[in-house]
Amino acid sequence: MVVLIADCLGVGEVIALFGILTYLAIYYLPISLAIVVILLPVTATYFKLRRLNLYWQDRGISGPVGNILVGSKVALFSDINGFDSENFEKYGDTFGAVLAGTPDLVTKDVGFIKTVFNAEFDAFTDREDISNFFPKESFFSSWLTILKGDDWKRVRQRLTPAFTTAKMRKLLVPMEYCAKELNAELEKYAEEKAEIDVKDLFGKLTMNVIGRSAFALDLKAFNQKEEHPFLTHGKRIFEITMIDPLFMFVVFFPNVEKLIRRVLGWKTLVLRDLHDFFLITVSSIIDQRIKNPEAAESNVDALQLMINAIESDEVMEASKTSNVDAEFVSENVQNAKLLKKTVTKQEIVAQSTLFLLAGYETTATTLQFALYCLTHFPKIQDKARSEVKEVFGDKNSLNFDDISKLVYVKQVIHETLRMFAAASRVTRTCNRAIRINDIDFEPGVTFTAQVRHVHYDENNYPDPYKFDPERFSPECRADRDPGAFLPFGGGPRSCIGMRFAEFEMLMTLAHLLRRFRFLPSAVDAFEWPIPLDPVVLTRPVKKFKVRVEALN
Ligand code: HEM
């Protein structure tokens, strides 16, 4: 009973309730009864936490036993990759831990990952549950990344037609426009012989690309003087951290937060200004487009593709999709009940803002690492440039066929993604009891694919610290299990923006390499491999800069 009540409350609420209970017991009850009232919840909580901490050991699976109060939670906030390395070393390819109160099975075993992410996907459809932070009333709760079960299937199925290669072809035009804008910006650096803050520059590029290709808006990210309100609000998403006071308040006092929202009529407490701005602005763009479909037809952007896909009742044909989507599509097209249900306006607003979130940091960081590798290995840079020059010939622009000929540049991007995959861990939550590899999974337990460890495993990639784009030549790929490459996750729930990101990176690098040579910083040259921030999202520990030389 005590434990059941505690489960519905946040940590702050439990402590407050316990404080009140202790106060009342001491003042109003005889001492012996007061001790019982105080000790009962303490003992019940102690035994619950103890059982939780030994969750995997009780099931015969080895792994670290965390602190009784916080489990291995500290690892989440400090060095999660170091934590995983240490445990793989001690316990082998798979170990069990308890992170943030949830038993988590962590593995770098490719076969195991494929079974969970693909073959048994129905039992592992969702990611870890973070819905507490995103109230149901807000559109944040409709983000594809957060949706669960049938809701996720319905929205993903409806969105998939907007992300096929054929649709991506249309987005090459805005992508190229932004790549040319970036080149114009770099001319200034080359002329002034100034050092470039690579992440800052690519961050602006990816914002411009998302603006143009998701909303047909020019966000003018390179413009220092006036900032587009989309950009001002979009950037706010990245400012939020785990130690943000409002965020902490939601974590510690979820029920109080709910009450405050109800009383004030707010949809969310965290990021409220951003939420309301996007809800109003994007909803009105959608309304205008739906009211005026002919004018809307001229828009080549993901928002319009989503509106079209949803309105036209378009159903994907498995043969027209990638292998990953084909499997998913053929599976879901049979599900007529889900197909008939449409996607709401709030859900479209959610997905279009999610593109800002999902497409900005990931792509900018990958481009940053690609440039880091190309600067560090000038011969690889020259080889990539030769291919680019050959593909451009006398032209100034690239079409879809040209992009498909950038085979070596794509290998460079894939090798960059192997070494510096944006997400070092990808997690699924079990939704029904299932036995896999002699392990009994219960609903609520999570399964984590340790992507960085899969990518640095000698058995998958010999000499893993060597940057070698040849690993992704057709011959080398044929010799390797495709499941050993997970920068975009795996199975039906993998990254929906993968093709978008690949086209954007190919287009950008092609234009950059054609016009410029990249050289290490003269002030702060960096070592190989660059030290990484020990958190889940892969970033260098310090900013790195490059110099740029314009080519004739
Ligand atoms: C280099 C760039 C990118 C990387 C490395 C990347 C990586 C990832 C990863 C690892 C996941 C989790 C997959 C899983 O759980 O199996 C993911 C999910 C997702 N990504 Fe990306 N991503 C990139 C770019 C993009 C872009 C440009 C967009 C949008 C235009 C996007 C939209 C999404 C969405 C919506 C999801 C959630 C999919 C779902 O739950 O069904 N990503 N991405």
Coordinates of C-alpha atoms and ligand atoms in Angstrom, one line a residue:
M1 CA 0.0 0.0 0.0
V2 CA 2.7 2.5 1.1
V3 CA 4.8 1.6 -1.9
L4 CA 1.8 1.9 -4.2
I5 CA 1.1 5.4 -3.0
A6 CA 4.8 6.3 -3.4
D7 CA 4.8 5.0 -7.0
C8 CA 2.2 7.6 -7.9
L9 CA 4.3 10.5 -6.4
G10 CA 7.5 12.3 -7.3
V11 CA 10.5 12.1 -5.1
G12 CA 9.9 15.6 -3.8
E13 CA 6.3 14.8 -3.0
V14 CA 7.3 11.6 -1.2
I15 CA 9.8 13.5 1.0
A16 CA 7.2 16.3 1.7
L17 CA 4.5 13.7 2.6
F18 CA 6.9 11.8 4.8
G19 CA 7.9 15.1 6.5
I20 CA 4.2 15.9 7.2
L21 CA 3.5 12.4 8.4
T22 CA 6.5 12.4 10.8
Y23 CA 5.5 15.8 12.1
L24 CA 1.9 14.7 12.7
A25 CA 3.0 11.3 14.2
I26 CA 5.4 13.0 16.7
Y27 CA 2.9 15.6 17.8
Y28 CA -0.3 13.6 17.9
L29 CA 0.5 10.0 18.5
P30 CA 2.0 8.1 21.5
I31 CA 5.8 7.5 20.9
S32 CA 5.5 3.8 20.2
L33 CA 2.8 4.3 17.6
A34 CA 4.7 7.3 16.1
I35 CA 7.8 5.1 15.6
V36 CA 5.8 2.4 13.8
V37 CA 4.1 5.1 11.6
I38 CA 7.6 6.6 10.7
L39 CA 9.4 3.3 10.3
L40 CA 6.8 1.5 8.2
P41 CA 7.2 3.6 5.0
V42 CA 11.0 3.7 5.5
T43 CA 11.3 0.0 5.8
A44 CA 8.9 -0.7 2.9
T45 CA 10.9 1.7 0.6
Y46 CA 14.2 0.2 1.7
F47 CA 13.0 -3.3 0.7
K48 CA 11.5 -2.1 -2.5
L49 CA 14.7 -0.4 -3.6
R50 CA 16.8 -3.3 -2.5
R51 CA 14.8 -5.7 -4.6
L52 CA 14.9 -3.4 -7.5
N53 CA 18.7 -3.0 -7.3
L54 CA 19.1 -6.8 -7.3
Y55 CA 16.6 -7.2 -10.2
W56 CA 19.1 -8.8 -12.7
Q57 CA 21.1 -10.7 -10.1
D58 CA 17.8 -12.4 -9.0
R59 CA 17.4 -13.5 -12.6
G60 CA 20.9 -14.9 -12.9
I61 CA 22.2 -12.0 -15.1
S62 CA 25.4 -10.3 -14.0
G63 CA 25.9 -6.6 -13.8
P64 CA 26.7 -3.8 -11.3
V65 CA 24.7 -3.4 -8.2
G66 CA 24.0 0.3 -7.7
N67 CA 23.7 2.4 -4.6
I68 CA 20.5 1.5 -2.6
L69 CA 19.1 5.0 -2.9
V70 CA 20.0 6.0 -6.5
G71 CA 20.9 2.7 -8.2
S72 CA 23.4 3.4 -11.0
K73 CA 21.5 6.7 -11.8
V74 CA 24.6 8.8 -11.3
A75 CA 26.1 7.2 -14.3
L76 CA 23.3 8.7 -16.4
F77 CA 24.4 12.2 -15.5
S78 CA 28.2 11.7 -15.5
D79 CA 29.9 9.1 -17.7
I80 CA 27.4 6.7 -19.1
N81 CA 29.8 5.4 -21.8
G82 CA 32.6 4.9 -19.3
F83 CA 30.0 3.0 -17.1
D84 CA 29.2 0.8 -20.0
S85 CA 32.8 0.2 -21.0
E86 CA 33.7 -0.8 -17.4
N87 CA 30.7 -3.2 -17.2
F88 CA 31.3 -4.9 -20.6
E89 CA 34.9 -5.5 -19.5
K90 CA 33.7 -7.1 -16.3
Y91 CA 30.6 -9.0 -17.4
G92 CA 31.0 -9.7 -21.2
D93 CA 28.8 -8.5 -24.1
T94 CA 25.6 -8.2 -22.1
F95 CA 25.0 -7.0 -18.5
G96 CA 22.0 -5.8 -16.4
A97 CA 21.9 -2.5 -14.6
V98 CA 19.2 -0.4 -12.9
L99 CA 19.2 3.1 -14.3
A100 CA 16.8 5.8 -13.1
G101 CA 14.7 3.2 -11.3
T102 CA 14.3 1.0 -14.4
P103 CA 16.0 -2.4 -14.9
D104 CA 18.0 -2.0 -18.1
L105 CA 19.6 -4.8 -20.1
V106 CA 22.6 -3.4 -22.0
T107 CA 24.3 -5.2 -24.8
K108 CA 26.7 -4.9 -27.7
D109 CA 25.7 -8.3 -29.1
V110 CA 24.6 -7.6 -32.7
G111 CA 22.4 -10.7 -33.0
F112 CA 20.6 -10.0 -29.8
I113 CA 20.0 -6.4 -30.9
K114 CA 18.6 -7.5 -34.2
T115 CA 16.2 -10.0 -32.4
V116 CA 14.9 -7.3 -30.1
F117 CA 14.8 -4.4 -32.6
N118 CA 13.4 -6.4 -35.6
A119 CA 12.2 -9.9 -35.0
E120 CA 10.5 -9.2 -31.7
F121 CA 9.7 -5.6 -32.4
D122 CA 6.1 -6.0 -31.4
A123 CA 7.2 -6.6 -27.8
F124 CA 9.6 -3.7 -27.9
T125 CA 7.8 -1.0 -29.9
D126 CA 8.5 2.0 -27.6
R127 CA 11.4 3.9 -26.3
E128 CA 12.0 4.5 -22.6
D129 CA 9.0 6.3 -21.0
I130 CA 9.7 10.0 -20.6
S131 CA 6.0 11.0 -21.0
N132 CA 6.0 12.4 -17.4
F133 CA 8.0 15.4 -18.6
F134 CA 5.6 16.1 -21.5
P135 CA 2.0 16.7 -20.4
K136 CA -0.7 15.0 -22.6
E137 CA -2.3 18.4 -23.2
S138 CA 0.8 19.7 -24.9
F139 CA 1.9 18.9 -28.5
F140 CA 5.2 17.7 -27.1
S141 CA 3.5 14.5 -26.0
S142 CA 2.7 13.9 -29.7
W143 CA 6.3 13.9 -30.8
L144 CA 7.0 10.7 -32.8
T145 CA 10.0 10.0 -30.6
I146 CA 7.7 9.8 -27.5
L147 CA 4.5 8.3 -28.9
K148 CA 3.7 4.7 -27.9
G149 CA 2.0 1.6 -29.4
D150 CA -0.8 2.2 -31.8
D151 CA -0.5 5.9 -31.7
W152 CA 3.1 5.7 -32.7
K153 CA 2.3 3.2 -35.5
R154 CA -0.5 5.4 -36.9
V155 CA 1.6 8.6 -37.0
R156 CA 4.7 6.9 -38.3
Q157 CA 2.7 5.1 -41.0
R158 CA 1.2 8.4 -42.0
L159 CA 4.5 10.2 -42.0
T160 CA 6.5 7.6 -43.9
P161 CA 5.3 8.7 -47.4
A162 CA 6.8 12.1 -46.7
F163 CA 10.3 10.6 -46.3
T164 CA 10.7 8.3 -49.2
T165 CA 13.7 8.9 -51.5
A166 CA 11.3 10.2 -54.2
K167 CA 10.0 12.9 -51.9
M168 CA 13.5 13.7 -50.6
R169 CA 14.5 14.5 -54.2
K170 CA 12.2 17.5 -54.1
L171 CA 14.0 18.7 -50.9
L172 CA 17.4 18.7 -52.7
V173 CA 16.6 22.2 -54.1
P174 CA 16.3 23.9 -50.7
M175 CA 19.2 21.9 -49.4
E176 CA 21.4 23.1 -52.2
Y177 CA 20.3 26.7 -51.7
C178 CA 21.5 26.5 -48.1
A179 CA 24.7 24.8 -49.0
K180 CA 25.5 27.7 -51.4
E181 CA 24.6 30.2 -48.7
L182 CA 27.1 28.4 -46.4
N183 CA 29.8 28.6 -49.1
A184 CA 29.2 32.4 -49.4
E185 CA 29.7 32.7 -45.7
L186 CA 32.9 30.7 -45.8
E187 CA 34.3 32.9 -48.6
K188 CA 34.5 35.6 -45.9
Y189 CA 36.5 33.4 -43.5
A190 CA 38.9 32.4 -46.4
E191 CA 39.4 36.1 -47.3
E192 CA 40.1 37.1 -43.7
K193 CA 42.1 34.0 -43.0
A194 CA 39.9 33.6 -39.9
E195 CA 39.4 30.4 -37.9
I196 CA 36.0 28.8 -38.1
D197 CA 34.0 27.6 -35.2
V198 CA 32.7 24.5 -37.1
K199 CA 29.8 23.5 -34.9
D200 CA 28.4 27.1 -34.9
L201 CA 28.6 27.3 -38.6
F202 CA 27.0 23.9 -39.3
G203 CA 24.3 24.6 -36.6
K204 CA 23.3 27.7 -38.6
L205 CA 23.3 25.6 -41.8
T206 CA 21.1 22.9 -40.4
M207 CA 18.7 25.5 -39.0
N208 CA 18.4 27.1 -42.5
V209 CA 17.9 23.7 -44.1
I210 CA 15.1 22.7 -41.6
G211 CA 13.5 26.2 -42.1
R212 CA 13.4 25.8 -45.8
S213 CA 12.7 22.2 -46.1
A214 CA 10.3 21.8 -43.2
F215 CA 8.4 25.1 -43.4
A216 CA 9.4 26.9 -46.6
L217 CA 10.8 29.7 -44.4
D218 CA 14.1 31.5 -44.7
L219 CA 15.4 31.6 -41.1
K220 CA 18.4 33.7 -42.1
A221 CA 20.6 31.9 -39.5
F222 CA 23.7 33.6 -40.9
N223 CA 22.3 37.0 -40.4
Q224 CA 23.8 38.5 -37.2
K225 CA 21.5 41.5 -37.0
E226 CA 17.9 40.1 -37.0
E227 CA 16.9 36.7 -35.8
H228 CA 13.8 35.0 -37.2
P229 CA 11.3 34.2 -34.3
F230 CA 11.3 30.5 -35.4
L231 CA 15.1 30.5 -34.7
T232 CA 14.8 32.3 -31.4
H233 CA 12.2 29.9 -30.1
G234 CA 13.7 26.8 -31.8
K235 CA 17.1 27.4 -30.1
R236 CA 15.3 27.4 -26.7
I237 CA 14.7 23.7 -27.1
F238 CA 18.5 23.1 -26.9
E239 CA 18.9 25.4 -23.9
I240 CA 16.9 23.1 -21.6
T241 CA 19.0 20.8 -19.4
M242 CA 18.3 18.2 -16.8
I243 CA 19.2 20.8 -14.1
D244 CA 16.8 23.4 -15.4
P245 CA 14.8 24.5 -12.3
L246 CA 11.4 24.0 -14.0
F247 CA 12.4 20.7 -15.4
M248 CA 13.6 19.6 -11.9
F249 CA 10.3 20.8 -10.4
V250 CA 8.4 18.5 -12.8
V251 CA 10.6 15.6 -11.9
F252 CA 10.3 16.1 -8.2
F253 CA 6.7 17.4 -8.0
P254 CA 4.7 15.9 -10.9
N255 CA 1.3 16.0 -9.2
V256 CA 1.8 19.6 -8.0
E257 CA 2.8 20.6 -11.5
K258 CA -0.3 19.0 -12.9
L259 CA -2.4 20.9 -10.4
I260 CA -0.7 24.2 -11.2
R261 CA -1.3 23.7 -15.0
R262 CA -5.0 22.8 -14.4
V263 CA -5.6 25.9 -12.3
L264 CA -3.8 28.3 -14.7
G265 CA -5.1 26.5 -17.8
W266 CA -1.6 26.0 -19.2
K267 CA -0.7 23.1 -21.5
T268 CA 2.8 22.8 -20.2
L269 CA 5.0 24.3 -17.5
V270 CA 8.4 23.6 -19.1
L271 CA 9.1 25.5 -22.4
R272 CA 5.6 27.1 -22.3
D273 CA 6.5 30.2 -24.4
L274 CA 8.1 28.0 -27.0
H275 CA 5.1 25.6 -27.0
D276 CA 2.5 28.3 -27.5
F277 CA 4.6 30.1 -30.2
F278 CA 4.9 27.0 -32.3
L279 CA 1.3 25.8 -31.7
I280 CA -0.1 29.2 -32.9
T281 CA 2.3 29.8 -35.7
V282 CA 2.4 26.3 -37.3
S283 CA -1.3 25.8 -36.9
S284 CA -2.0 29.0 -38.8
I285 CA 0.4 27.9 -41.6
I286 CA -1.4 24.6 -41.8
D287 CA -4.8 26.3 -41.9
Q288 CA -3.8 28.6 -44.7
R289 CA -2.4 25.7 -46.7
I290 CA -5.5 23.6 -46.2
K291 CA -7.8 26.5 -47.2
N292 CA -5.7 27.3 -50.3
P293 CA -4.5 24.0 -51.7
E294 CA -3.5 25.4 -55.1
A295 CA -1.1 27.9 -53.6
A296 CA 0.1 25.3 -51.1
E297 CA 1.0 22.9 -54.0
S298 CA 3.9 25.3 -54.8
N299 CA 5.5 24.6 -51.4
V300 CA 8.2 22.0 -51.4
D301 CA 8.7 21.3 -47.8
A302 CA 8.2 18.5 -45.3
L303 CA 5.1 20.2 -43.7
Q304 CA 3.4 20.2 -47.1
L305 CA 4.5 16.6 -47.7
M306 CA 3.0 15.7 -44.4
I307 CA -0.3 17.5 -45.1
N308 CA -0.5 15.9 -48.6
A309 CA 0.3 12.4 -47.2
I310 CA -2.3 12.8 -44.5
E311 CA -5.0 14.3 -46.8
S312 CA -4.5 12.0 -49.8
D313 CA -4.9 8.8 -47.8
E314 CA -1.6 7.8 -49.4
V315 CA -0.6 4.2 -48.6
M316 CA 3.0 3.2 -49.0
E317 CA 3.9 0.4 -51.3
A318 CA 6.6 -1.7 -49.6
S319 CA 8.5 -2.1 -52.9
K320 CA 9.0 1.7 -53.1
T321 CA 10.7 2.0 -49.7
S322 CA 14.0 1.2 -48.1
N323 CA 14.5 -2.2 -46.6
V324 CA 13.8 -1.0 -43.2
D325 CA 10.6 0.8 -44.2
A326 CA 9.5 -1.9 -46.5
E327 CA 9.3 -4.4 -43.7
F328 CA 7.4 -1.9 -41.6
V329 CA 5.1 -0.7 -44.3
S330 CA 4.1 -4.1 -45.5
E331 CA 3.4 -5.0 -41.9
N332 CA 1.2 -2.0 -41.2
V333 CA -0.6 -1.6 -44.5
Q334 CA -2.5 -4.7 -43.6
N335 CA -3.7 -2.9 -40.5
A336 CA -6.8 -1.2 -42.0
K337 CA -8.1 0.0 -38.7
L338 CA -5.0 2.1 -38.0
L339 CA -4.9 3.5 -41.6
K340 CA -8.4 4.9 -41.4
K341 CA -7.5 7.0 -38.4
T342 CA -6.0 10.2 -39.5
V343 CA -3.3 12.4 -37.9
T344 CA -4.5 15.5 -36.0
K345 CA -3.3 19.1 -36.6
Q346 CA -1.7 19.0 -33.2
E347 CA 0.3 15.9 -34.3
I348 CA 1.5 17.7 -37.5
V349 CA 2.6 20.7 -35.4
A350 CA 4.4 18.2 -33.1
Q351 CA 6.3 16.5 -35.9
S352 CA 7.3 19.7 -37.7
T353 CA 8.8 21.1 -34.5
L354 CA 10.4 17.7 -33.8
F355 CA 12.3 18.1 -37.0
L356 CA 13.9 21.2 -35.5
L357 CA 14.9 19.1 -32.5
A358 CA 15.9 15.9 -34.3
G359 CA 17.5 17.4 -37.4
Y360 CA 19.5 20.3 -36.0
E361 CA 22.0 19.0 -33.4
T362 CA 22.4 15.5 -35.0
T363 CA 23.2 16.6 -38.5
A364 CA 25.3 19.6 -37.4
T365 CA 27.4 17.4 -35.1
T366 CA 27.9 14.7 -37.7
L367 CA 29.0 17.3 -40.3
Q368 CA 31.3 18.8 -37.7
F369 CA 33.0 15.4 -37.1
A370 CA 33.2 14.8 -40.9
L371 CA 35.1 18.0 -41.3
Y372 CA 37.3 17.1 -38.3
C373 CA 38.2 13.7 -40.0
L374 CA 38.8 15.3 -43.4
T375 CA 41.0 18.0 -41.9
H376 CA 43.0 15.4 -40.0
F377 CA 43.4 13.1 -43.0
P378 CA 44.3 15.4 -46.0
K379 CA 44.7 12.4 -48.4
I380 CA 41.1 11.3 -47.7
Q381 CA 40.0 14.9 -48.2
D382 CA 41.8 15.1 -51.6
K383 CA 40.2 11.8 -52.6
A384 CA 36.7 13.0 -51.7
R385 CA 37.3 16.3 -53.5
S386 CA 38.4 14.5 -56.7
E387 CA 35.1 12.6 -56.7
V388 CA 33.2 15.8 -56.1
K389 CA 34.9 17.6 -58.9
E390 CA 34.3 14.8 -61.3
V391 CA 30.6 14.7 -60.4
F392 CA 30.2 18.5 -60.7
G393 CA 32.1 18.7 -64.1
D394 CA 31.2 22.1 -65.5
K395 CA 27.9 22.4 -63.6
N396 CA 27.2 24.6 -60.5
S397 CA 24.4 22.4 -59.1
L398 CA 23.8 18.8 -58.3
N399 CA 20.7 16.8 -59.0
F400 CA 19.5 13.5 -57.5
D401 CA 21.6 11.4 -60.0
D402 CA 24.7 13.4 -59.2
I403 CA 24.2 12.9 -55.5
S404 CA 23.9 9.2 -56.0
K405 CA 27.3 9.2 -57.7
L406 CA 29.1 10.6 -54.6
V407 CA 30.0 7.1 -53.5
Y408 CA 33.2 7.9 -51.7
V409 CA 31.8 11.0 -49.9
K410 CA 29.0 8.8 -48.6
Q411 CA 31.6 6.3 -47.4
V412 CA 33.3 9.2 -45.5
I413 CA 30.0 10.1 -43.9
H414 CA 29.3 6.5 -42.9
E415 CA 32.7 6.1 -41.4
T416 CA 32.2 9.4 -39.5
L417 CA 28.9 8.1 -38.2
R418 CA 30.5 4.8 -37.2
M419 CA 33.2 6.6 -35.1
F420 CA 31.0 9.5 -33.9
A421 CA 27.4 8.2 -33.9
A422 CA 25.2 11.0 -32.4
A423 CA 23.4 8.7 -30.0
S424 CA 25.7 6.3 -28.2
R425 CA 22.8 4.3 -26.7
V426 CA 19.4 3.4 -28.3
T427 CA 16.8 2.0 -26.0
R428 CA 13.5 0.1 -26.2
T429 CA 10.9 -0.7 -23.5
C430 CA 9.4 -4.1 -23.2
N431 CA 5.6 -4.0 -23.4
R432 CA 4.8 -7.7 -22.8
A433 CA 6.4 -10.6 -21.1
I434 CA 8.8 -12.4 -23.5
R435 CA 11.7 -14.8 -23.3
I436 CA 14.7 -14.0 -25.6
N437 CA 18.2 -15.6 -25.4
D438 CA 17.1 -17.4 -22.2
I439 CA 16.3 -14.0 -20.5
D440 CA 12.8 -13.3 -19.3
F441 CA 11.8 -9.7 -20.1
E442 CA 8.9 -8.2 -18.1
P443 CA 6.8 -5.2 -19.2
G444 CA 8.5 -2.0 -18.2
V445 CA 12.1 -3.3 -18.4
T446 CA 14.3 -1.6 -21.0
F447 CA 16.8 -3.0 -23.5
T448 CA 19.7 -0.9 -24.6
A449 CA 21.8 -1.3 -27.7
Q450 CA 25.2 0.2 -26.9
V451 CA 25.9 1.7 -30.3
R452 CA 29.3 3.1 -29.6
H453 CA 30.5 -0.3 -28.4
V454 CA 29.0 -2.1 -31.4
H455 CA 30.9 0.4 -33.7
Y456 CA 34.2 0.0 -31.9
D457 CA 34.0 -3.8 -31.5
E458 CA 37.1 -5.4 -33.2
N459 CA 34.9 -8.2 -34.4
N460 CA 32.8 -5.8 -36.4
Y461 CA 35.5 -3.2 -37.4
P462 CA 39.1 -4.3 -37.0
D463 CA 41.5 -1.6 -35.8
P464 CA 38.4 0.5 -34.8
Y465 CA 40.2 3.7 -33.9
K466 CA 41.5 4.0 -37.5
F467 CA 39.4 6.4 -39.7
D468 CA 39.0 4.3 -42.9
P469 CA 36.1 5.1 -45.3
E470 CA 37.0 1.9 -47.2
R471 CA 35.1 -0.1 -44.5
F472 CA 32.0 1.1 -46.3
S473 CA 32.9 0.1 -49.8
P474 CA 30.3 -2.3 -51.3
E475 CA 32.8 -5.2 -50.9
C476 CA 33.5 -4.6 -47.2
R477 CA 29.9 -4.0 -46.4
A478 CA 29.0 -7.3 -48.0
D479 CA 31.4 -9.1 -45.6
R480 CA 29.8 -7.5 -42.5
D481 CA 26.5 -7.9 -40.7
P482 CA 24.4 -4.8 -41.6
G483 CA 23.2 -4.9 -38.0
A484 CA 26.6 -3.7 -36.8
F485 CA 25.9 -0.2 -38.1
L486 CA 23.5 1.6 -35.9
P487 CA 24.0 5.4 -36.2
F488 CA 20.3 5.8 -37.1
G489 CA 19.1 3.1 -34.6
G490 CA 17.5 -0.1 -35.9
G491 CA 14.3 -1.8 -37.0
P492 CA 11.0 -0.2 -37.7
R493 CA 11.5 2.5 -35.1
S494 CA 14.8 3.7 -36.6
C495 CA 15.4 7.3 -37.6
I496 CA 12.7 8.5 -40.1
G497 CA 15.0 11.4 -41.2
M498 CA 17.9 9.2 -42.2
R499 CA 17.6 9.8 -46.0
F500 CA 16.9 13.5 -45.3
A501 CA 20.1 13.8 -43.2
E502 CA 22.2 11.8 -45.7
F503 CA 21.1 14.0 -48.6
E504 CA 21.7 17.1 -46.6
M505 CA 25.2 16.0 -45.6
L506 CA 26.2 14.9 -49.1
M507 CA 25.0 18.1 -50.7
T508 CA 26.8 20.3 -48.1
L509 CA 30.1 18.4 -48.2
A510 CA 30.1 18.3 -52.0
H511 CA 29.7 22.1 -52.2
L512 CA 32.3 22.7 -49.5
L513 CA 34.9 20.3 -50.9
R514 CA 34.6 21.7 -54.4
R515 CA 35.3 25.3 -53.3
F516 CA 37.6 25.0 -50.2
R517 CA 40.5 23.1 -48.7
F518 CA 40.2 22.6 -44.9
L519 CA 43.3 22.8 -42.7
P520 CA 43.8 22.3 -39.0
S521 CA 43.6 25.3 -36.7
A522 CA 46.8 27.2 -36.3
V523 CA 46.0 28.2 -32.8
D524 CA 44.4 25.2 -31.2
A525 CA 45.2 22.0 -33.2
F526 CA 43.4 18.9 -32.0
E527 CA 44.5 15.4 -31.4
W528 CA 43.2 12.1 -32.8
P529 CA 40.8 10.7 -31.9
I530 CA 39.2 13.8 -30.4
P531 CA 38.2 13.4 -26.7
L532 CA 34.4 13.0 -26.4
D533 CA 32.0 14.4 -23.9
P534 CA 31.1 11.3 -21.8
V535 CA 27.3 11.8 -22.1
V536 CA 24.8 9.9 -24.3
L537 CA 24.8 12.5 -27.1
T538 CA 28.2 12.4 -28.8
R539 CA 30.0 15.8 -28.7
P540 CA 33.7 16.8 -28.5
V541 CA 34.7 18.0 -25.1
K542 CA 36.0 21.2 -26.5
K543 CA 35.1 23.3 -29.5
F544 CA 37.4 22.8 -32.4
K545 CA 38.2 25.2 -35.2
V546 CA 39.6 24.8 -38.7
R547 CA 41.1 27.1 -41.3
V548 CA 39.9 27.4 -44.8
E549 CA 41.5 28.1 -48.1
A550 CA 39.5 29.0 -51.2
L551 CA 40.4 26.9 -54.3
N552 CA 40.4 28.2 -57.8
Ligands
HEM1 C1 23.0 12.7 -38.9 C2 21.7 12.9 -38.6 C3 20.9 12.1 -37.7 C4 21.2 11.0 -36.8 C5 22.6 10.5 -36.5 C6 19.9 10.6 -36.3 C7 19.9 9.5 -35.3 C8 18.7 9.1 -34.8 C9 18.6 8.0 -33.9 C10 19.7 7.2 -33.3 C11 17.3 7.8 -33.6 C12 16.7 6.7 -32.7 C13 16.4 5.5 -33.5 C14 16.0 4.3 -32.8 O1 15.4 4.4 -31.7 O2 16.2 3.1 -33.3 C15 16.5 8.8 -34.4 C16 15.1 8.9 -34.4 C17 14.4 9.9 -35.0 N1 15.0 10.8 -35.9 FE1 16.9 11.0 -36.4 N2 18.9 11.3 -36.8 C18 19.4 12.2 -37.6 C19 18.7 13.1 -38.4 C20 17.4 13.3 -38.4 C21 16.6 14.3 -39.1 C22 17.2 15.2 -40.2 C23 15.3 14.1 -38.8 C24 14.1 14.9 -39.3 C25 14.0 15.5 -40.5 C26 15.2 13.1 -37.8 C27 14.0 12.7 -37.2 C28 14.0 11.6 -36.3 C29 12.7 11.2 -35.7 C30 11.3 11.8 -36.0 C31 13.0 10.1 -34.9 C32 12.0 9.2 -34.1 C33 11.5 8.1 -35.0 C34 10.4 7.3 -34.3 O3 10.3 7.2 -33.1 O4 9.6 6.6 -35.1 N3 16.5 12.6 -37.6 N4 17.4 9.5 -35.1

